[in-house]
């Protein structure tokens, strides 16, 4: 019996993840299903905005810039691809070089500067 007890103790010492029921992360559980409604709402409205932008941007390029409809759709697809690809590049830069908080500050300031330049 003691040999079995000693064997179990040695296994617990070897594998620190074997006994995870007493970890502090399970006691202070945040996020999960409480947060999912906000994530789904954000994604829903983001997709709604981007899908409504498709028709408006194509019509605008066709009427104001006299572009062919197929070419304006190609321009929109390139723009959409860049908009969806740039966060991956920014995430790599944040993880590898800058850090998430500095990248958030830089992104916020850059977004503010771009949006204020549009107003003037």
mmCIF file of C-alpha atoms in Angstrom:
data_model
loop_
_atom_site.group_PDB
_atom_site.id
_atom_site.type_symbol
_atom_site.label_atom_id
_atom_site.label_comp_id
_atom_site.label_asym_id
_atom_site.label_seq_id
_atom_site.Cartn_x
_atom_site.Cartn_y
_atom_site.Cartn_z
ATOM 1 C CA UNK A 1 0.000 0.000 0.000
ATOM 2 C CA UNK A 2 2.811 2.399 0.842
ATOM 3 C CA UNK A 3 4.560 1.575 -2.430
ATOM 4 C CA UNK A 4 1.425 2.589 -4.335
ATOM 5 C CA UNK A 5 1.172 5.807 -2.339
ATOM 6 C CA UNK A 6 4.821 6.644 -3.011
ATOM 7 C CA UNK A 7 4.335 5.857 -6.708
ATOM 8 C CA UNK A 8 1.326 8.212 -6.910
ATOM 9 C CA UNK A 9 3.254 10.966 -5.133
ATOM 10 C CA UNK A 10 6.173 10.601 -7.529
ATOM 11 C CA UNK A 11 3.785 10.767 -10.512
ATOM 12 C CA UNK A 12 2.260 13.974 -9.132
ATOM 13 C CA UNK A 13 5.720 15.470 -8.755
ATOM 14 C CA UNK A 14 6.670 14.518 -12.302
ATOM 15 C CA UNK A 15 3.530 15.838 -13.983
ATOM 16 C CA UNK A 16 2.463 19.230 -12.588
ATOM 17 C CA UNK A 17 -0.617 19.253 -14.836
ATOM 18 C CA UNK A 18 -1.958 15.986 -13.436
ATOM 19 C CA UNK A 19 -3.730 17.700 -10.531
ATOM 20 C CA UNK A 20 -5.305 20.794 -12.030
ATOM 21 C CA UNK A 21 -8.484 20.925 -9.958
ATOM 22 C CA UNK A 22 -6.890 23.174 -7.342
ATOM 23 C CA UNK A 23 -5.447 25.734 -9.724
ATOM 24 C CA UNK A 24 -6.391 29.363 -9.264
ATOM 25 C CA UNK A 25 -7.581 29.739 -12.856
ATOM 26 C CA UNK A 26 -10.590 27.514 -12.238
ATOM 27 C CA UNK A 27 -11.644 29.532 -9.196
ATOM 28 C CA UNK A 28 -11.728 32.925 -10.932
ATOM 29 C CA UNK A 29 -13.527 32.028 -14.113
ATOM 30 C CA UNK A 30 -14.153 35.008 -16.380
ATOM 31 C CA UNK A 31 -15.426 35.191 -19.914
ATOM 32 C CA UNK A 32 -16.890 32.060 -21.408
ATOM 33 C CA UNK A 33 -20.585 32.047 -22.217
ATOM 34 C CA UNK A 34 -21.150 35.337 -20.420
ATOM 35 C CA UNK A 35 -19.026 37.128 -23.009
ATOM 36 C CA UNK A 36 -20.220 35.323 -26.112
ATOM 37 C CA UNK A 37 -23.292 37.513 -26.585
ATOM 38 C CA UNK A 38 -21.072 40.588 -26.913
ATOM 39 C CA UNK A 39 -18.742 38.844 -29.343
ATOM 40 C CA UNK A 40 -21.641 37.610 -31.483
ATOM 41 C CA UNK A 41 -23.273 41.042 -31.445
ATOM 42 C CA UNK A 42 -20.033 42.709 -32.475
ATOM 43 C CA UNK A 43 -19.431 40.236 -35.299
ATOM 44 C CA UNK A 44 -23.036 40.509 -36.510
ATOM 45 C CA UNK A 45 -22.964 44.284 -36.780
ATOM 46 C CA UNK A 46 -19.473 44.266 -38.276
ATOM 47 C CA UNK A 47 -20.562 41.871 -41.028
ATOM 48 C CA UNK A 48 -23.759 43.851 -41.585
ATOM 49 C CA UNK A 49 -21.733 47.023 -42.063
ATOM 50 C CA UNK A 50 -19.217 45.421 -44.401
ATOM 51 C CA UNK A 51 -21.905 43.723 -46.505
ATOM 52 C CA UNK A 52 -23.833 46.974 -46.879
ATOM 53 C CA UNK A 53 -20.589 48.656 -47.863
ATOM 54 C CA UNK A 54 -20.186 46.307 -50.836
ATOM 55 C CA UNK A 55 -23.216 47.572 -52.725
ATOM 56 C CA UNK A 56 -22.648 51.216 -51.838
ATOM 57 C CA UNK A 57 -18.967 51.207 -52.755
ATOM 58 C CA UNK A 58 -19.512 49.432 -56.072
ATOM 59 C CA UNK A 59 -22.298 51.845 -57.055
ATOM 60 C CA UNK A 60 -20.185 54.828 -55.960
ATOM 61 C CA UNK A 61 -17.170 53.710 -57.988
ATOM 62 C CA UNK A 62 -19.395 52.989 -60.980
ATOM 63 C CA UNK A 63 -21.195 56.357 -60.929
ATOM 64 C CA UNK A 64 -18.551 58.781 -59.603
ATOM 65 C CA UNK A 65 -15.377 57.281 -61.069
ATOM 66 C CA UNK A 66 -16.999 55.787 -64.196
ATOM 67 C CA UNK A 67 -15.463 52.390 -63.489
ATOM 68 C CA UNK A 68 -16.734 49.234 -65.072
ATOM 69 C CA UNK A 69 -18.826 47.177 -62.642
ATOM 70 C CA UNK A 70 -16.484 44.186 -62.767
ATOM 71 C CA UNK A 71 -13.432 46.364 -62.160
ATOM 72 C CA UNK A 72 -15.092 48.093 -59.209
ATOM 73 C CA UNK A 73 -15.960 44.686 -57.730
ATOM 74 C CA UNK A 74 -12.306 43.654 -58.180
ATOM 75 C CA UNK A 75 -11.171 46.820 -56.396
ATOM 76 C CA UNK A 76 -13.570 46.086 -53.570
ATOM 77 C CA UNK A 77 -12.317 42.487 -53.297
ATOM 78 C CA UNK A 78 -8.716 43.697 -53.066
ATOM 79 C CA UNK A 79 -9.728 46.221 -50.407
ATOM 80 C CA UNK A 80 -11.663 43.561 -48.493
ATOM 81 C CA UNK A 81 -8.723 41.167 -48.630
ATOM 82 C CA UNK A 82 -6.349 43.799 -47.285
ATOM 83 C CA UNK A 83 -8.746 44.766 -44.515
ATOM 84 C CA UNK A 84 -8.963 41.127 -43.429
ATOM 85 C CA UNK A 85 -5.219 40.429 -43.818
ATOM 86 C CA UNK A 86 -3.733 43.470 -42.065
ATOM 87 C CA UNK A 87 -4.826 42.339 -38.548
ATOM 88 C CA UNK A 88 -2.757 39.167 -39.023
ATOM 89 C CA UNK A 89 0.325 41.216 -39.844
ATOM 90 C CA UNK A 90 -0.351 43.549 -36.912
ATOM 91 C CA UNK A 91 -0.802 40.576 -34.567
ATOM 92 C CA UNK A 92 2.532 39.119 -35.677
ATOM 93 C CA UNK A 93 4.286 42.454 -35.146
ATOM 94 C CA UNK A 94 2.642 42.838 -31.736
ATOM 95 C CA UNK A 95 3.579 39.325 -30.619
ATOM 96 C CA UNK A 96 7.088 39.247 -32.033
ATOM 97 C CA UNK A 97 8.372 42.768 -31.532
ATOM 98 C CA UNK A 98 6.219 45.448 -29.945
ATOM 99 C CA UNK A 99 3.896 43.933 -27.358
ATOM 100 C CA UNK A 100 0.140 44.005 -27.246
ATOM 101 C CA UNK A 101 -0.318 47.153 -25.165
ATOM 102 C CA UNK A 102 2.071 49.258 -27.226
ATOM 103 C CA UNK A 103 0.455 47.968 -30.413
ATOM 104 C CA UNK A 104 -3.017 48.859 -29.106
ATOM 105 C CA UNK A 105 -1.841 52.364 -28.259
ATOM 106 C CA UNK A 106 -0.216 52.753 -31.683
ATOM 107 C CA UNK A 107 -3.322 51.407 -33.445
ATOM 108 C CA UNK A 108 -5.610 53.712 -31.504
ATOM 109 C CA UNK A 109 -3.498 56.773 -32.254
ATOM 110 C CA UNK A 110 -3.163 55.812 -35.933
ATOM 111 C CA UNK A 111 -6.918 55.283 -36.209
ATOM 112 C CA UNK A 112 -7.557 58.633 -34.536
ATOM 113 C CA UNK A 113 -5.160 60.433 -36.887
ATOM 114 C CA UNK A 114 -6.636 58.812 -39.985
ATOM 115 C CA UNK A 115 -10.205 59.580 -38.939
ATOM 116 C CA UNK A 116 -9.433 63.210 -38.054
ATOM 117 C CA UNK A 117 -7.721 63.688 -41.427
ATOM 118 C CA UNK A 118 -10.914 62.544 -43.109
ATOM 119 C CA UNK A 119 -12.866 65.298 -41.356
ATOM 120 C CA UNK A 120 -10.686 68.146 -42.601
#
